[in-house]
Amino acid sequence: AVVSTQSGHYGRDHSQGWSLYVSNLGEQHDELMMYKLFSPFGAITSVKAMLDAETGKNKGFGFINMPQYDSAFEAVRLMHGVEVAPGQILCVSFKTKKKKVPTAT
């Protein structure tokens, strides 16, 4: 089942399964560290750490794609609120589609 809101489906990337948005990551969290944090919950199809172009360090967020809803749901349920470093608490949710805001012309 796809979870939906009035604005449409979220969390579902048909090409790669369920997409999780992970924020409040530290500069040191690269894709391998993110993989290690989330792999205990099930298969992962992709990991993307958003890196600063100049420093190469994590901007503080990234994405995890999992093919199975149950695994993704458990990852959100159990990883949201986890302290990964002193004072650094993860925020994990299903990725939502951004609404395009019209620009004034």
Short mmCIF file of C-alpha atoms in Angstrom, two decimals:
data_model
loop_
_atom_site.label_atom_id
_atom_site.label_comp_id
_atom_site.label_asym_id
_atom_site.label_seq_id
_atom_site.Cartn_x
_atom_site.Cartn_y
_atom_site.Cartn_z
CA ALA A 1 0.00 0.00 0.00
CA VAL A 2 1.17 3.48 -0.81
CA VAL A 3 0.71 6.06 1.91
CA SER A 4 -0.88 9.19 0.54
CA THR A 5 -2.01 12.65 1.47
CA GLN A 6 -4.41 15.01 -0.25
CA SER A 7 -1.50 16.43 -2.24
CA GLY A 8 -0.53 12.99 -3.54
CA HIS A 9 1.74 10.06 -2.78
CA TYR A 10 4.88 10.41 -0.73
CA GLY A 11 7.77 8.23 0.22
CA ARG A 12 7.43 6.13 -2.91
CA ASP A 13 10.01 6.34 -5.67
CA HIS A 14 8.76 3.84 -8.23
CA SER A 15 12.24 3.26 -9.62
CA GLN A 16 13.95 2.56 -6.29
CA GLY A 17 11.27 1.73 -3.71
CA TRP A 18 10.69 3.82 -0.60
CA SER A 19 12.73 6.97 -0.10
CA LEU A 20 13.65 8.13 3.40
CA TYR A 21 14.79 11.65 4.22
CA VAL A 22 17.44 11.69 6.95
CA SER A 23 18.39 15.01 8.53
CA ASN A 24 20.56 16.27 11.37
CA LEU A 25 23.51 14.25 10.11
CA GLY A 26 26.99 15.38 11.07
CA GLU A 27 29.70 16.47 8.66
CA GLN A 28 31.37 13.10 9.22
CA HIS A 29 28.38 11.06 7.99
CA ASP A 30 29.26 9.78 4.55
CA GLU A 31 27.28 7.28 2.48
CA LEU A 32 29.05 4.28 4.02
CA MET A 33 28.20 5.43 7.55
CA MET A 34 24.58 6.05 6.51
CA TYR A 35 24.44 2.58 4.96
CA LYS A 36 25.74 1.03 8.18
CA LEU A 37 23.12 2.88 10.23
CA PHE A 38 20.19 1.72 8.09
CA SER A 39 21.21 -1.68 6.70
CA PRO A 40 20.08 -3.60 9.82
CA PHE A 41 16.48 -2.82 8.79
CA GLY A 42 16.68 -4.50 5.38
CA ALA A 43 17.85 -4.17 1.82
CA ILE A 44 18.99 -0.76 0.60
CA THR A 45 18.90 0.15 -3.08
CA SER A 46 20.75 3.46 -2.76
CA VAL A 47 22.24 5.94 -0.31
CA LYS A 48 22.86 9.61 -1.08
CA ALA A 49 24.64 11.94 1.35
CA MET A 50 24.26 15.55 0.29
CA LEU A 51 27.78 16.97 0.30
CA ASP A 52 29.07 20.53 0.23
CA ALA A 53 30.79 21.07 -3.13
CA GLU A 54 33.66 23.04 -1.60
CA THR A 55 34.44 21.03 1.54
CA GLY A 56 33.16 17.58 0.56
CA LYS A 57 31.49 17.32 4.00
CA ASN A 58 27.90 16.32 4.62
CA LYS A 59 25.46 19.25 4.48
CA GLY A 60 23.47 17.61 7.27
CA PHE A 61 21.02 15.51 5.30
CA GLY A 62 20.71 12.64 2.88
CA PHE A 63 18.43 9.97 1.44
CA ILE A 64 18.10 6.21 1.85
CA ASN A 65 16.10 4.11 -0.65
CA MET A 66 14.69 0.77 0.43
CA PRO A 67 12.70 -1.60 -1.79
CA GLN A 68 10.39 -2.93 0.95
CA TYR A 69 7.81 -0.75 2.73
CA ASP A 70 8.00 -2.78 5.98
CA SER A 71 11.78 -2.30 6.20
CA ALA A 72 11.51 1.41 5.44
CA PHE A 73 8.73 1.85 8.00
CA GLU A 74 10.79 0.12 10.71
CA ALA A 75 13.82 2.26 9.85
CA VAL A 76 11.75 5.43 10.26
CA ARG A 77 10.10 4.17 13.45
CA LEU A 78 13.31 3.08 15.15
CA MET A 79 15.88 5.58 13.82
CA HIS A 80 13.89 8.81 14.23
CA GLY A 81 15.10 10.42 17.44
CA VAL A 82 18.26 8.31 17.78
CA GLU A 83 21.26 10.16 19.17
CA VAL A 84 24.18 9.41 16.82
CA ALA A 85 26.62 11.75 18.57
CA PRO A 86 26.36 13.85 21.73
CA GLY A 87 23.51 16.28 21.15
CA GLN A 88 22.99 15.10 17.56
CA ILE A 89 19.57 13.50 17.17
CA LEU A 90 18.50 12.06 13.81
CA CYS A 91 15.28 13.08 12.11
CA VAL A 92 14.04 10.34 9.78
CA SER A 93 10.86 10.42 7.70
CA PHE A 94 9.46 9.30 4.40
CA LYS A 95 10.53 11.73 1.69
CA THR A 96 7.73 14.04 0.60
CA LYS A 97 7.35 15.71 -2.76
CA LYS A 98 8.27 19.37 -2.81
CA LYS A 99 5.49 21.66 -3.89
CA LYS A 100 6.61 23.96 -6.65
CA VAL A 101 6.11 27.55 -5.64
CA PRO A 102 5.28 29.82 -8.54
CA THR A 103 7.64 32.74 -8.95
CA ALA A 104 6.42 36.28 -9.51
CA THR A 105 7.19 37.70 -12.93
#
